Amino acid sequence: MNEKHTPLSQLGEFALIKELTQDFKLQQESTIKGVGDDAAVMDYKDMQTVLSTDLLIEGIHFDLSYCPLKHLGYKAVVVNLSDIYAMNAEPKQITVSIAVSNRFSVEALKELYEGIKLACEFYQVDLVGGDTTSSLKGLIISVTAIGQGKKDELVYRNGAQVGDFICVSGDLGAAYMGLQLLNREKQVFLENPNMQPQLGEHQFLVGKQLKPEARKDIVAYLKEYNIKPSAMIDVSDGLSSELLHLCTQSNVGCLIYEANVPVHNDTYNQSLEFNIDPITCALSGGEDYELLFTLSPEEEAKLNTEEIDIAVIGKIVEKDKSCLLQSRANHLHKLTAQGWNSFKE
Ligand code: ADP
Ligand code: MG
């Protein structure tokens, strides 16, 4: 961590933009013009353009008391790329806009951009623009991701058919457990600032919260085996909420088996310690950034779940059968969206 504290006012807007963006190298052939003109220019030739944007507000979406700025920068990019992958498309460029109060130093913003740069390098996307302005209080970040896909390869939320298998990548609920742990440590710290956070043994869960990854590898795997999902969505607000979106838009119902929902051992053990049913973490925790998709029986037959961390967790049924979870004890429960809601009290 850089200990210097250069006030933003010392640089001025243009010098600041230069300072923040000069180390970014353009990697994509489709980027014709990046940062520096009135607008960026891209050429996708015969591909369709996919675009997604997110707005992150300090105190609502992130808490700088436990989220280092570098991680925040990385995560802000990753959550956007996840939306592009959820269309079965490839992200190519991003723009990043920030509003900052004078509480932040040039060095702090450089930390943020260090994380943004790491994500750009790892996912091979170009930073091609943004906007920089001041805020009265706190930090606001908006990231827009732009990607491309062939028209017949893009996958929407509305394509699921009765009889399709429901699949999810990775495991669920870990990021939510990570957040609970960070919150607990923060409370301890607020009560006694001499207490240092005890997070070492919880690296997996805390890592899932602070440094999530988008499932670029899953999209690549599906492409490699020529498997095309009928519908897809990324899991940002919890499995339940995303299943309901997918089913509503596809005009179908679903049946999910609790026993098939992937939950990591650490998530399982930690949720018991917090007195939360592990399946509740998977259904209603958020920020997993896994991919939830449906496959027709022909497509599902091409899937080898020994080879990749994709689990088949249920099937699509008629709409009038509604959206249900079959518990390990064989009871049926209606899925409800307790997903993360930015307007809840
Ligand atoms: P304008 O006044 O026309 O909005 P700016 O001075 O805001 O132009 O931006 C100049 C260039 O720097 C543009 O290419 C813009 O996209 C880019 N830019 C501005 N702020 C950021 C930022 N925070 N991150 C990345 N690029 C930025
Ligand atoms: Mg501007």
Short mmCIF file of C-alpha atoms and ligand atoms in Angstrom, two decimals:
data_model
loop_
_atom_site.label_atom_id
_atom_site.label_comp_id
_atom_site.label_asym_id
_atom_site.label_seq_id
_atom_site.Cartn_x
_atom_site.Cartn_y
_atom_site.Cartn_z
CA MET A 1 0.00 0.00 0.00
CA ASN A 2 1.22 3.44 -0.97
CA GLU A 3 1.50 5.67 2.09
CA LYS A 4 1.61 9.00 0.25
CA HIS A 5 -1.53 11.11 0.28
CA THR A 6 -1.57 13.46 -2.70
CA PRO A 7 -4.79 15.50 -2.66
CA LEU A 8 -6.86 15.19 -5.83
CA SER A 9 -6.88 18.98 -6.15
CA GLN A 10 -3.12 18.92 -6.68
CA LEU A 11 -3.47 17.11 -10.01
CA GLY A 12 -6.58 18.45 -11.71
CA GLU A 13 -8.96 16.34 -13.77
CA PHE A 14 -6.92 15.78 -16.91
CA ALA A 15 -3.69 14.91 -15.13
CA LEU A 16 -5.68 12.57 -12.88
CA ILE A 17 -7.25 10.75 -15.83
CA LYS A 18 -3.81 10.40 -17.38
CA GLU A 19 -2.33 9.16 -14.10
CA LEU A 20 -5.07 6.55 -13.73
CA THR A 21 -5.26 5.26 -17.29
CA GLN A 22 -1.78 5.59 -18.80
CA ASP A 23 -0.61 2.08 -17.85
CA PHE A 24 -3.51 0.31 -19.53
CA LYS A 25 -2.51 -1.41 -22.76
CA LEU A 26 -5.05 -2.11 -25.48
CA GLN A 27 -5.38 -5.83 -26.18
CA GLN A 28 -8.38 -6.21 -28.46
CA GLU A 29 -8.39 -6.00 -32.22
CA SER A 30 -11.92 -4.59 -32.07
CA THR A 31 -10.75 -1.51 -30.13
CA ILE A 32 -10.10 1.17 -32.75
CA LYS A 33 -9.85 4.12 -30.35
CA GLY A 34 -9.61 3.89 -26.55
CA VAL A 35 -9.19 6.62 -23.93
CA GLY A 36 -8.33 10.09 -25.19
CA ASP A 37 -10.86 11.27 -27.72
CA ASP A 38 -14.46 12.41 -27.26
CA ALA A 39 -15.65 8.84 -27.62
CA ALA A 40 -14.22 5.36 -28.02
CA VAL A 41 -14.53 3.53 -31.34
CA MET A 42 -15.06 -0.22 -31.76
CA ASP A 43 -15.41 -2.44 -34.80
CA TYR A 44 -17.18 -5.77 -34.27
CA LYS A 45 -17.54 -6.54 -37.97
CA ASP A 46 -20.45 -9.02 -38.31
CA MET A 47 -20.86 -9.66 -34.58
CA GLN A 48 -23.69 -8.39 -32.39
CA THR A 49 -22.85 -5.94 -29.61
CA VAL A 50 -23.71 -6.82 -26.00
CA LEU A 51 -23.65 -4.10 -23.36
CA SER A 52 -24.21 -4.08 -19.63
CA THR A 53 -23.73 -1.46 -16.94
CA ASP A 54 -23.61 -1.33 -13.13
CA LEU A 55 -23.52 1.44 -10.58
CA LEU A 56 -21.81 0.90 -7.21
CA ILE A 57 -22.28 3.30 -4.30
CA GLU A 58 -20.08 3.35 -1.20
CA GLY A 59 -22.06 2.35 1.87
CA ILE A 60 -24.71 0.56 -0.24
CA HIS A 61 -22.78 -1.85 -2.44
CA PHE A 62 -19.40 -1.84 -0.78
CA ASP A 63 -17.84 -1.01 2.54
CA LEU A 64 -14.30 0.34 2.36
CA SER A 65 -13.68 -0.57 5.98
CA TYR A 66 -13.11 -4.15 4.87
CA CYS A 67 -12.94 -4.02 1.08
CA PRO A 68 -9.50 -2.87 -0.09
CA LEU A 69 -9.71 -0.47 -3.05
CA LYS A 70 -7.72 -2.80 -5.29
CA HIS A 71 -10.21 -5.60 -4.67
CA LEU A 72 -13.07 -3.20 -5.21
CA GLY A 73 -11.69 -2.22 -8.61
CA TYR A 74 -11.27 -5.84 -9.60
CA LYS A 75 -14.74 -6.81 -8.40
CA ALA A 76 -16.45 -3.82 -10.04
CA VAL A 77 -15.12 -5.03 -13.40
CA VAL A 78 -15.75 -8.74 -12.80
CA VAL A 79 -19.43 -8.34 -11.88
CA ASN A 80 -20.00 -6.56 -15.17
CA LEU A 81 -18.13 -9.09 -17.23
CA SER A 82 -20.26 -11.77 -15.59
CA ASP A 83 -23.34 -10.20 -17.21
CA ILE A 84 -21.71 -10.35 -20.62
CA TYR A 85 -20.74 -14.03 -20.15
CA ALA A 86 -24.32 -14.71 -19.05
CA MET A 87 -25.34 -13.76 -22.60
CA ASN A 88 -22.86 -16.38 -23.86
CA ALA A 89 -20.88 -13.47 -25.27
CA GLU A 90 -17.28 -12.33 -24.90
CA PRO A 91 -16.50 -9.05 -23.13
CA LYS A 92 -14.08 -6.88 -25.09
CA GLN A 93 -14.11 -3.38 -23.64
CA ILE A 94 -15.12 -1.54 -20.48
CA THR A 95 -15.65 2.04 -19.46
CA VAL A 96 -15.22 3.13 -15.86
CA SER A 97 -16.75 6.27 -14.40
CA ILE A 98 -15.99 7.50 -10.93
CA ALA A 99 -17.28 10.22 -8.62
CA VAL A 100 -14.98 10.86 -5.65
CA SER A 101 -14.97 13.11 -2.63
CA ASN A 102 -11.81 14.90 -1.55
CA ARG A 103 -11.40 12.31 1.21
CA PHE A 104 -9.65 10.17 -1.42
CA SER A 105 -6.05 10.71 -2.47
CA VAL A 106 -4.47 10.20 -5.87
CA GLU A 107 -2.73 7.13 -4.39
CA ALA A 108 -6.06 5.64 -3.25
CA LEU A 109 -7.54 5.99 -6.74
CA LYS A 110 -4.42 4.44 -8.21
CA GLU A 111 -5.05 1.41 -5.97
CA LEU A 112 -8.58 1.20 -7.36
CA TYR A 113 -7.25 1.34 -10.92
CA GLU A 114 -4.60 -1.26 -10.11
CA GLY A 115 -7.47 -3.70 -9.43
CA ILE A 116 -9.27 -2.59 -12.58
CA LYS A 117 -6.08 -3.19 -14.57
CA LEU A 118 -5.62 -6.70 -13.12
CA ALA A 119 -9.16 -7.59 -14.18
CA CYS A 120 -8.57 -6.11 -17.65
CA GLU A 121 -5.44 -8.22 -18.05
CA PHE A 122 -6.95 -11.43 -16.72
CA TYR A 123 -10.13 -11.18 -18.80
CA GLN A 124 -8.42 -9.53 -21.77
CA VAL A 125 -10.64 -6.49 -21.98
CA ASP A 126 -9.65 -2.92 -22.88
CA LEU A 127 -10.44 0.13 -20.77
CA VAL A 128 -11.65 2.53 -23.46
CA GLY A 129 -13.16 5.44 -21.56
CA GLY A 130 -15.07 6.77 -18.63
CA ASP A 131 -15.79 9.93 -16.75
CA THR A 132 -14.25 11.50 -13.66
CA THR A 133 -16.11 13.86 -11.40
CA SER A 134 -16.44 14.83 -7.75
CA SER A 135 -18.97 13.73 -5.17
CA LEU A 136 -19.94 15.40 -1.91
CA LYS A 137 -19.46 12.22 0.04
CA GLY A 138 -17.96 8.86 -0.69
CA LEU A 139 -17.08 6.97 -3.83
CA ILE A 140 -19.35 6.05 -6.72
CA ILE A 141 -18.17 3.72 -9.49
CA SER A 142 -19.99 2.87 -12.67
CA VAL A 143 -18.63 0.22 -15.01
CA THR A 144 -20.00 -0.51 -18.45
CA ALA A 145 -18.92 -3.67 -20.22
CA ILE A 146 -19.19 -4.11 -23.96
CA GLY A 147 -18.89 -7.46 -25.65
CA GLN A 148 -19.60 -9.35 -28.79
CA GLY A 149 -21.29 -12.55 -29.83
CA LYS A 150 -22.60 -14.23 -32.94
CA LYS A 151 -26.32 -13.62 -33.35
CA ASP A 152 -27.20 -17.32 -33.16
CA GLU A 153 -24.89 -17.93 -30.19
CA LEU A 154 -26.28 -15.32 -27.81
CA VAL A 155 -28.38 -16.81 -25.01
CA TYR A 156 -31.26 -14.93 -23.39
CA ARG A 157 -33.21 -15.49 -20.18
CA ASN A 158 -36.38 -16.39 -22.04
CA GLY A 159 -35.44 -19.56 -23.94
CA ALA A 160 -36.00 -22.33 -21.36
CA GLN A 161 -38.32 -25.15 -22.49
CA VAL A 162 -40.27 -27.76 -20.53
CA GLY A 163 -38.03 -30.84 -20.19
CA ASP A 164 -34.76 -28.86 -20.14
CA PHE A 165 -32.19 -29.62 -17.45
CA ILE A 166 -31.21 -26.82 -15.07
CA CYS A 167 -27.46 -26.45 -14.50
CA VAL A 168 -25.31 -24.23 -12.33
CA SER A 169 -21.55 -23.72 -12.31
CA GLY A 170 -19.30 -23.80 -9.22
CA ASP A 171 -20.87 -23.68 -5.79
CA LEU A 172 -23.29 -21.30 -4.13
CA GLY A 173 -23.57 -19.30 -0.92
CA ALA A 174 -19.84 -18.84 -0.26
CA ALA A 175 -19.70 -15.11 -0.99
CA TYR A 176 -22.64 -14.55 1.37
CA MET A 177 -20.86 -16.45 4.15
CA GLY A 178 -17.74 -14.39 3.41
CA LEU A 179 -19.77 -11.22 3.86
CA GLN A 180 -21.21 -12.45 7.16
CA LEU A 181 -17.69 -13.17 8.39
CA LEU A 182 -16.42 -9.74 7.33
CA ASN A 183 -19.38 -8.08 9.04
CA ARG A 184 -18.76 -10.03 12.22
CA GLU A 185 -15.10 -9.02 12.27
CA LYS A 186 -16.05 -5.42 11.58
CA GLN A 187 -18.35 -5.39 14.62
CA VAL A 188 -15.56 -6.80 16.78
CA PHE A 189 -13.22 -4.13 15.46
CA LEU A 190 -15.73 -1.31 16.06
CA GLU A 191 -16.16 -2.46 19.65
CA ASN A 192 -12.45 -2.89 20.24
CA PRO A 193 -10.15 -1.31 17.65
CA ASN A 194 -7.19 -3.24 19.09
CA MET A 195 -8.67 -6.55 17.97
CA GLN A 196 -7.25 -7.64 14.64
CA PRO A 197 -9.53 -9.46 12.21
CA GLN A 198 -9.26 -13.26 12.43
CA LEU A 199 -9.87 -14.16 8.83
CA GLY A 200 -6.93 -16.37 7.92
CA GLU A 201 -8.80 -19.64 8.33
CA HIS A 202 -11.69 -18.33 6.23
CA GLN A 203 -9.70 -17.51 3.11
CA PHE A 204 -11.99 -19.36 0.74
CA LEU A 205 -15.21 -17.67 1.91
CA VAL A 206 -13.74 -14.20 2.32
CA GLY A 207 -11.97 -14.55 -1.03
CA LYS A 208 -15.28 -15.36 -2.73
CA GLN A 209 -16.73 -12.15 -1.31
CA LEU A 210 -13.77 -9.83 -1.91
CA LYS A 211 -12.38 -11.24 -5.14
CA PRO A 212 -15.05 -13.03 -7.15
CA GLU A 213 -14.36 -14.29 -10.66
CA ALA A 214 -16.65 -14.32 -13.69
CA ARG A 215 -17.10 -17.75 -15.34
CA LYS A 216 -15.26 -17.09 -18.57
CA ASP A 217 -14.10 -20.72 -18.40
CA ILE A 218 -17.66 -22.05 -18.41
CA VAL A 219 -18.58 -20.08 -21.52
CA ALA A 220 -15.37 -21.33 -23.17
CA TYR A 221 -16.15 -24.93 -22.15
CA LEU A 222 -19.67 -24.77 -23.57
CA LYS A 223 -18.29 -23.38 -26.81
CA GLU A 224 -15.59 -26.05 -27.02
CA TYR A 225 -18.11 -28.88 -26.68
CA ASN A 226 -20.61 -27.14 -28.89
CA ILE A 227 -23.18 -27.00 -26.10
CA LYS A 228 -25.69 -24.18 -26.43
CA PRO A 229 -27.85 -23.34 -23.41
CA SER A 230 -31.50 -22.55 -24.08
CA ALA A 231 -31.49 -19.84 -21.40
CA MET A 232 -28.84 -18.36 -19.13
CA ILE A 233 -28.47 -15.84 -16.28
CA ASP A 234 -25.68 -15.09 -13.84
CA VAL A 235 -26.27 -15.68 -10.14
CA SER A 236 -25.81 -12.29 -8.52
CA ASP A 237 -28.81 -12.18 -6.17
CA GLY A 238 -29.10 -15.81 -5.08
CA LEU A 239 -30.25 -18.94 -6.89
CA SER A 240 -33.95 -18.57 -6.02
CA SER A 241 -34.27 -15.09 -7.35
CA GLU A 242 -32.42 -15.93 -10.59
CA LEU A 243 -34.46 -19.09 -11.17
CA LEU A 244 -37.64 -17.07 -10.77
CA HIS A 245 -36.39 -14.50 -13.32
CA LEU A 246 -35.45 -17.19 -15.78
CA CYS A 247 -38.75 -19.07 -15.35
CA THR A 248 -40.92 -15.95 -15.51
CA GLN A 249 -39.22 -14.77 -18.69
CA SER A 250 -39.37 -18.24 -20.25
CA ASN A 251 -42.98 -18.76 -19.11
CA VAL A 252 -42.18 -22.08 -17.40
CA GLY A 253 -41.85 -23.55 -13.89
CA CYS A 254 -38.99 -25.51 -12.31
CA LEU A 255 -38.19 -28.29 -9.89
CA ILE A 256 -34.87 -28.11 -8.05
CA TYR A 257 -33.43 -30.88 -5.87
CA GLU A 258 -31.81 -29.66 -2.67
CA ALA A 259 -29.43 -32.61 -2.71
CA ASN A 260 -28.04 -31.48 -6.09
CA VAL A 261 -27.44 -27.82 -5.23
CA PRO A 262 -23.63 -27.41 -4.97
CA VAL A 263 -22.50 -26.02 -1.61
CA HIS A 264 -18.80 -25.96 -0.67
CA ASN A 265 -17.79 -27.66 2.61
CA ASP A 266 -16.57 -24.38 4.09
CA THR A 267 -19.90 -22.72 3.26
CA TYR A 268 -21.74 -25.66 4.80
CA ASN A 269 -19.77 -25.61 8.05
CA GLN A 270 -19.77 -21.84 8.40
CA SER A 271 -23.51 -21.55 7.83
CA LEU A 272 -24.16 -24.08 10.60
CA GLU A 273 -21.96 -22.01 12.87
CA PHE A 274 -24.06 -18.95 12.03
CA ASN A 275 -27.24 -21.00 12.59
CA ILE A 276 -28.33 -20.65 8.98
CA ASP A 277 -29.52 -23.61 6.91
CA PRO A 278 -26.84 -24.12 4.21
CA ILE A 279 -29.48 -24.37 1.48
CA THR A 280 -30.73 -20.91 2.51
CA CYS A 281 -27.26 -19.52 1.78
CA ALA A 282 -27.30 -21.10 -1.65
CA LEU A 283 -30.85 -19.98 -2.44
CA SER A 284 -30.79 -16.48 -1.02
CA GLY A 285 -27.18 -15.43 -0.49
CA GLY A 286 -25.88 -13.22 -3.25
CA GLU A 287 -22.78 -12.36 -5.25
CA ASP A 288 -21.82 -15.86 -6.36
CA TYR A 289 -21.41 -14.78 -10.01
CA GLU A 290 -21.87 -18.37 -11.12
CA LEU A 291 -23.79 -19.16 -14.31
CA LEU A 292 -27.27 -20.68 -14.16
CA PHE A 293 -28.46 -22.15 -17.45
CA THR A 294 -30.81 -24.65 -19.02
CA LEU A 295 -29.92 -27.38 -21.51
CA SER A 296 -32.22 -29.39 -23.74
CA PRO A 297 -31.78 -33.18 -23.27
CA GLU A 298 -29.66 -33.33 -26.49
CA GLU A 299 -27.34 -30.60 -25.25
CA GLU A 300 -27.18 -32.09 -21.75
CA ALA A 301 -26.00 -35.39 -23.21
CA LYS A 302 -22.82 -33.61 -24.41
CA LEU A 303 -22.02 -32.42 -20.88
CA ASN A 304 -19.46 -34.33 -18.82
CA THR A 305 -19.82 -33.18 -15.22
CA GLU A 306 -16.68 -35.13 -14.24
CA GLU A 307 -14.70 -32.73 -16.37
CA ILE A 308 -16.02 -29.35 -15.30
CA ASP A 309 -17.66 -27.91 -12.19
CA ILE A 310 -21.18 -27.80 -13.53
CA ALA A 311 -23.99 -29.45 -11.54
CA VAL A 312 -27.38 -30.50 -12.89
CA ILE A 313 -29.74 -29.32 -10.15
CA GLY A 314 -33.22 -29.83 -11.56
CA LYS A 315 -35.49 -29.52 -14.53
CA ILE A 316 -37.87 -27.15 -16.23
CA VAL A 317 -41.55 -28.04 -15.84
CA GLU A 318 -44.84 -26.52 -16.96
CA LYS A 319 -45.62 -23.09 -15.66
CA ASP A 320 -48.70 -24.21 -13.70
CA LYS A 321 -46.46 -26.54 -11.64
CA SER A 322 -44.74 -23.38 -10.32
CA CYS A 323 -41.14 -23.11 -9.04
CA LEU A 324 -40.37 -25.72 -6.40
CA LEU A 325 -37.51 -27.07 -4.33
CA GLN A 326 -37.59 -30.72 -3.30
CA SER A 327 -35.84 -31.01 0.05
CA ARG A 328 -33.58 -33.90 1.10
CA ALA A 329 -36.56 -35.16 3.12
CA ASN A 330 -38.64 -35.09 -0.10
CA HIS A 331 -40.83 -32.17 0.89
CA LEU A 332 -41.76 -29.60 -1.74
CA HIS A 333 -41.19 -25.91 -1.01
CA LYS A 334 -42.18 -22.99 -3.17
CA LEU A 335 -39.14 -20.93 -4.19
CA THR A 336 -39.38 -17.32 -3.10
CA ALA A 337 -37.12 -14.47 -4.06
CA GLN A 338 -35.34 -13.23 -0.99
CA GLY A 339 -32.63 -11.99 -3.24
CA TRP A 340 -30.63 -8.99 -2.31
CA ASN A 341 -32.74 -5.90 -2.84
CA SER A 342 -31.11 -2.52 -2.92
CA PHE A 343 -34.32 -0.82 -1.75
CA LYS A 344 -35.03 -2.94 1.29
CA GLU A 345 -34.81 -1.28 4.71
P1 ADP B 1 -15.22 15.01 -21.78
O1 ADP B 1 -15.00 16.29 -21.10
O2 ADP B 1 -15.39 15.07 -23.28
O3 ADP B 1 -16.25 14.14 -21.09
P2 ADP B 1 -13.13 13.79 -20.33
O4 ADP B 1 -12.11 14.78 -20.01
O5 ADP B 1 -14.11 13.43 -19.29
O6 ADP B 1 -13.84 14.22 -21.66
O7 ADP B 1 -12.41 12.47 -20.80
C1 ADP B 1 -11.27 12.45 -21.65
C2 ADP B 1 -10.97 11.04 -22.01
O8 ADP B 1 -10.64 10.27 -20.85
C3 ADP B 1 -12.15 10.31 -22.66
O9 ADP B 1 -11.62 9.36 -23.56
C4 ADP B 1 -12.79 9.59 -21.51
O10 ADP B 1 -13.50 8.46 -21.93
C5 ADP B 1 -11.57 9.21 -20.67
N1 ADP B 1 -11.84 9.12 -19.23
C6 ADP B 1 -12.32 10.09 -18.41
N2 ADP B 1 -12.42 9.66 -17.15
C7 ADP B 1 -12.01 8.36 -17.15
C8 ADP B 1 -11.89 7.37 -16.15
N3 ADP B 1 -12.22 7.59 -14.88
N4 ADP B 1 -11.43 6.15 -16.51
C9 ADP B 1 -11.11 5.91 -17.80
N5 ADP B 1 -11.18 6.80 -18.79
C10 ADP B 1 -11.63 8.04 -18.48
MG MG B 2 -16.18 13.57 -19.19
#
